[in-house]
Coordinates of C-alpha atoms and ligand atoms in Angstrom, one line a residue:
M242 CA -55.2 -49.7 -40.1
R243 CA -53.2 -52.6 -38.7
S244 CA -50.7 -52.8 -41.6
D245 CA -49.8 -49.1 -41.3
Y246 CA -47.2 -50.2 -38.8
K247 CA -45.3 -46.9 -38.9
G248 CA -48.4 -44.8 -38.2
V249 CA -49.8 -47.1 -35.6
W250 CA -46.6 -47.6 -33.6
T251 CA -45.3 -44.1 -33.9
A252 CA -48.6 -42.9 -32.3
L253 CA -48.4 -45.5 -29.6
S254 CA -44.8 -44.4 -28.6
E255 CA -45.2 -40.6 -28.4
T256 CA -44.2 -40.6 -24.8
L257 CA -41.8 -42.9 -22.9
S258 CA -44.5 -44.2 -20.6
S259 CA -46.9 -45.0 -23.5
A260 CA -44.0 -46.7 -25.4
K261 CA -43.1 -48.8 -22.3
M262 CA -46.8 -49.8 -21.7
H263 CA -47.1 -51.0 -25.3
V264 CA -43.8 -52.8 -25.2
S265 CA -44.5 -54.9 -22.2
G266 CA -47.6 -53.7 -20.4
T267 CA -45.8 -52.0 -17.5
E268 CA -44.0 -48.7 -16.8
D269 CA -42.5 -50.1 -13.6
E270 CA -38.7 -50.0 -14.3
A271 CA -37.9 -52.9 -12.0
I272 CA -40.4 -55.2 -13.8
F273 CA -39.3 -53.9 -17.2
E274 CA -35.6 -54.6 -16.4
A275 CA -36.4 -58.1 -15.1
S276 CA -38.4 -59.0 -18.2
G277 CA -35.6 -57.8 -20.5
A278 CA -33.0 -59.7 -18.5
G279 CA -35.2 -62.9 -18.8
T280 CA -35.5 -62.6 -22.6
S281 CA -31.8 -62.0 -23.0
E282 CA -30.9 -65.0 -20.8
F283 CA -33.2 -67.2 -22.9
L284 CA -31.4 -66.0 -26.1
L285 CA -28.0 -66.5 -24.6
N286 CA -28.7 -69.9 -23.2
N287 CA -30.8 -71.4 -26.1
V288 CA -30.0 -69.6 -29.3
G289 CA -26.4 -68.8 -28.3
I290 CA -24.7 -65.4 -28.6
D291 CA -20.9 -65.1 -28.9
P292 CA -19.0 -62.0 -27.7
T293 CA -17.8 -61.5 -31.3
D294 CA -21.3 -61.5 -32.8
V295 CA -23.2 -58.7 -34.6
I296 CA -26.8 -58.9 -33.3
L297 CA -29.9 -57.5 -34.9
E298 CA -33.2 -57.0 -33.0
I299 CA -36.2 -56.6 -35.4
G300 CA -38.7 -54.4 -33.6
C301 CA -36.4 -53.4 -30.7
G302 CA -38.9 -51.1 -29.0
V303 CA -37.2 -49.0 -26.3
G304 CA -34.3 -51.4 -26.0
R305 CA -35.8 -53.5 -23.2
V306 CA -33.8 -56.6 -24.3
G307 CA -31.0 -54.8 -26.1
K308 CA -29.8 -53.2 -22.8
H309 CA -29.0 -56.7 -21.5
L310 CA -27.3 -57.9 -24.7
A311 CA -25.3 -55.0 -25.9
G312 CA -22.5 -55.8 -23.4
R313 CA -22.5 -59.4 -24.5
C314 CA -21.7 -59.0 -28.2
R315 CA -19.5 -57.1 -30.6
R316 CA -22.3 -54.9 -32.0
W317 CA -26.0 -54.6 -31.3
I318 CA -28.3 -53.1 -33.9
G319 CA -31.8 -52.1 -32.9
A320 CA -34.3 -51.8 -35.8
D321 CA -37.8 -50.6 -35.5
V322 CA -40.6 -49.1 -37.6
S323 CA -41.2 -46.3 -35.0
P324 CA -38.7 -43.4 -34.9
N325 CA -40.0 -42.7 -31.4
M326 CA -39.2 -46.2 -30.1
L327 CA -35.7 -45.8 -31.6
R328 CA -35.2 -42.5 -29.9
F329 CA -36.1 -44.0 -26.5
A330 CA -33.9 -47.0 -27.2
A331 CA -30.9 -44.8 -28.1
D332 CA -31.4 -43.0 -24.7
R333 CA -31.7 -46.3 -22.8
L334 CA -28.5 -47.7 -24.4
R335 CA -26.6 -44.4 -24.3
D336 CA -23.7 -45.9 -22.3
F337 CA -22.9 -48.5 -24.9
P338 CA -20.5 -47.5 -27.6
N339 CA -21.3 -50.5 -29.8
V340 CA -24.9 -49.9 -30.7
D341 CA -26.7 -48.7 -33.9
F342 CA -30.3 -47.8 -34.6
V343 CA -32.1 -48.4 -37.9
E344 CA -35.6 -47.2 -38.9
L345 CA -37.5 -49.8 -40.9
S346 CA -40.3 -49.4 -43.4
G347 CA -42.5 -52.1 -41.8
N348 CA -41.9 -55.4 -43.6
D349 CA -38.3 -55.4 -44.8
L350 CA -34.7 -55.0 -43.6
Q351 CA -33.7 -52.9 -46.5
P352 CA -31.0 -50.8 -44.7
I353 CA -29.1 -53.9 -43.6
P354 CA -26.7 -55.5 -46.2
D355 CA -26.7 -59.2 -47.1
N356 CA -24.7 -61.7 -45.0
F357 CA -24.0 -59.2 -42.3
I358 CA -25.6 -60.4 -39.1
D359 CA -24.6 -63.3 -36.8
V360 CA -27.8 -63.5 -34.7
A361 CA -31.2 -61.8 -35.5
Y362 CA -34.1 -62.0 -33.1
C363 CA -37.6 -60.7 -33.1
T364 CA -39.5 -60.9 -29.8
V365 CA -43.0 -59.8 -29.0
V366 CA -43.5 -58.3 -32.4
F367 CA -45.1 -61.0 -34.6
M368 CA -48.4 -60.8 -32.6
H369 CA -48.8 -57.3 -34.0
L370 CA -48.0 -58.2 -37.7
E371 CA -50.1 -59.6 -40.5
S372 CA -48.9 -63.2 -41.3
W373 CA -47.4 -62.1 -44.6
D374 CA -45.3 -59.6 -42.9
R375 CA -44.1 -62.1 -40.3
Y376 CA -42.9 -64.3 -43.2
S377 CA -41.3 -61.3 -45.0
Y378 CA -39.2 -60.6 -41.9
V379 CA -38.1 -64.3 -41.7
K380 CA -37.1 -64.1 -45.4
E381 CA -35.3 -60.8 -44.9
A382 CA -33.5 -62.2 -41.8
F383 CA -32.3 -65.1 -44.0
R384 CA -30.9 -62.5 -46.4
V385 CA -29.1 -60.4 -43.8
L386 CA -27.7 -63.3 -41.8
R387 CA -24.2 -64.6 -42.6
P388 CA -24.0 -68.3 -43.5
G389 CA -24.4 -70.2 -40.2
G390 CA -26.2 -67.2 -38.6
K391 CA -29.2 -67.7 -36.4
L392 CA -32.8 -66.3 -36.3
Y393 CA -35.1 -66.4 -33.3
V394 CA -38.8 -65.4 -33.4
D395 CA -41.7 -65.8 -31.0
N396 CA -45.4 -65.2 -30.7
V397 CA -48.3 -65.9 -28.3
N398 CA -49.0 -69.6 -28.7
L399 CA -52.6 -70.4 -29.6
C400 CA -51.9 -74.1 -28.7
C401 CA -51.3 -73.7 -25.0
D402 CA -53.6 -72.6 -22.1
G403 CA -51.9 -69.3 -21.4
G404 CA -52.0 -68.3 -25.1
W405 CA -55.6 -69.5 -25.4
A406 CA -56.6 -67.3 -22.5
I407 CA -55.1 -64.3 -24.3
F408 CA -57.0 -65.2 -27.4
E409 CA -60.2 -65.4 -25.4
T410 CA -59.6 -62.0 -23.8
H411 CA -59.1 -60.4 -27.2
R412 CA -62.1 -62.1 -28.6
K413 CA -64.2 -59.9 -26.3
F414 CA -63.5 -56.9 -28.6
S415 CA -66.2 -56.4 -31.2
P416 CA -64.7 -56.3 -34.7
A417 CA -65.3 -52.5 -34.8
E418 CA -63.5 -51.9 -31.5
R419 CA -60.4 -54.0 -32.2
P420 CA -57.2 -51.9 -31.8
D421 CA -54.9 -51.9 -34.8
H422 CA -52.1 -53.5 -32.7
I423 CA -54.3 -56.2 -31.1
T424 CA -52.5 -59.5 -30.5
V425 CA -53.0 -62.2 -33.1
C426 CA -51.5 -65.6 -32.0
S427 CA -49.5 -68.1 -33.9
T428 CA -49.4 -71.9 -33.8
P429 CA -46.0 -73.5 -33.4
Q430 CA -46.4 -75.0 -36.8
E431 CA -46.9 -71.6 -38.4
L432 CA -43.6 -70.2 -37.1
Q433 CA -41.8 -73.5 -37.9
E434 CA -43.2 -73.4 -41.4
Y435 CA -41.9 -69.9 -42.0
L436 CA -38.4 -70.9 -41.0
K437 CA -38.5 -74.1 -43.1
R438 CA -39.9 -72.2 -46.2
A439 CA -37.2 -69.6 -45.9
A440 CA -34.6 -72.4 -45.9
F441 CA -33.5 -72.3 -42.3
E442 CA -32.1 -75.5 -40.8
Q443 CA -31.7 -77.0 -37.4
I444 CA -35.1 -75.5 -36.4
E445 CA -35.8 -75.8 -32.7
S446 CA -38.8 -74.7 -30.6
Y447 CA -39.7 -74.0 -27.0
A448 CA -43.2 -73.7 -25.7
G449 CA -43.4 -71.5 -22.6
E450 CA -46.5 -70.7 -20.6
E451 CA -47.8 -68.2 -23.2
L452 CA -45.2 -67.9 -25.9
I453 CA -43.9 -70.2 -28.6
S454 CA -40.3 -69.6 -29.5
V455 CA -38.7 -70.9 -32.7
W456 CA -35.2 -70.5 -33.9
G457 CA -33.0 -71.9 -36.7
R458 CA -29.8 -71.5 -38.5
K459 CA -29.0 -70.3 -42.0
P460 CA -27.0 -73.1 -43.8
S461 CA -23.3 -72.6 -43.6
H462 CA -22.8 -73.2 -47.3
R463 CA -24.8 -74.1 -50.3
V464 CA -24.2 -76.9 -52.7
S465 CA -24.2 -75.8 -56.3
K466 CA -27.1 -77.2 -58.2
L467 CA -25.0 -77.6 -61.4
T468 CA -22.0 -79.3 -60.0
G469 CA -23.2 -80.7 -56.7
I470 CA -20.2 -79.1 -55.0
G471 CA -18.9 -75.7 -54.1
R472 CA -19.8 -72.7 -52.0
L473 CA -21.5 -69.5 -52.9
G474 CA -19.2 -66.6 -52.3
F475 CA -20.7 -64.8 -49.4
G476 CA -18.3 -62.1 -48.5
A477 CA -17.3 -61.1 -45.0
S478 CA -18.8 -57.8 -44.1
E479 CA -18.4 -55.1 -41.6
P480 CA -21.3 -53.6 -39.5
P481 CA -22.8 -50.4 -40.8
T482 CA -21.4 -47.1 -39.8
N483 CA -24.0 -44.5 -39.0
Ligands
SAM70 C1 -44.5 -55.1 -28.1 S1 -43.1 -54.1 -28.7 C2 -41.7 -55.2 -28.4 C3 -40.4 -54.4 -28.4 C4 -39.2 -55.3 -28.1 N1 -39.0 -56.3 -29.1 C5 -39.2 -55.9 -26.7 O1 -39.4 -57.1 -26.6 O2 -39.1 -55.1 -25.8 C6 -43.4 -54.3 -30.5 C7 -42.4 -53.4 -31.2 O3 -42.4 -53.8 -32.6 C8 -42.4 -52.6 -33.4 N2 -43.0 -52.9 -34.6 C9 -44.4 -52.9 -34.9 N3 -44.6 -53.2 -36.1 C10 -43.4 -53.3 -36.7 C11 -43.0 -53.6 -38.0 N4 -43.8 -53.8 -39.0 N5 -41.7 -53.6 -38.3 C12 -40.7 -53.4 -37.3 N6 -41.1 -53.1 -36.0 C13 -42.4 -53.1 -35.8 C14 -43.1 -51.5 -32.5 O4 -42.7 -50.2 -32.9 C15 -42.6 -51.9 -31.1 O5 -41.4 -51.3 -30.8

């Protein structure tokens, strides 16, 4: 069942080769490395990551992207529903002293405290989630981000030729044959709407050949409804110690 994310993804990641295949469709380490570097460059150049930032990846897989970001931030936290993926990610990032790994239930970020993270990103994960769970992660990201913190999400874009080709390929599965983790696309409007509804601001998008990327910022401070002035007292917080 698709929404049994823990069962589905723990089974898909029993071996490193199966985990890598389901993360990015290749076991070839050179291609895997290059794709991780590409995603990390996109995040660095467009979303913006500071060397002092605490970064959270939601659905980190085997650390394909994290390996390229851990050296560019204060702390990198990899979160995933599959304990197997987390084990492989910990091995891949074993040379970094500033990384933590968190096992998720499947639709919340419960182990992460409020106002804790500078940049959260979730890449190549939404295609495997039900739409309600996509939005739950956007809401949860808002909770764990510090004021002014940023969220990046992406999915296969139904509204471009590359995304449409993926849609047509998957349409060939009969309903009974569809794998639980089959890709379900998004429209740009869907992802933008999630960020808007969760109260993110400065929402930006980029449409690539297959993916739609959307990112936004949690407001730096909130105006009190009663007085029209003032800030909510979000406290500074330290990263979790595991
Ligand atoms: C295609 S892989 C992408 C991994 C990684 N983001 C990357 O780009 O290399 C999808 C990942 O999402 C994880 N995942 C699937 N459903 C999830 C859920 N409900 N919550 C958190 N992680 C989930 C899987 O275990 C897997 O590691």
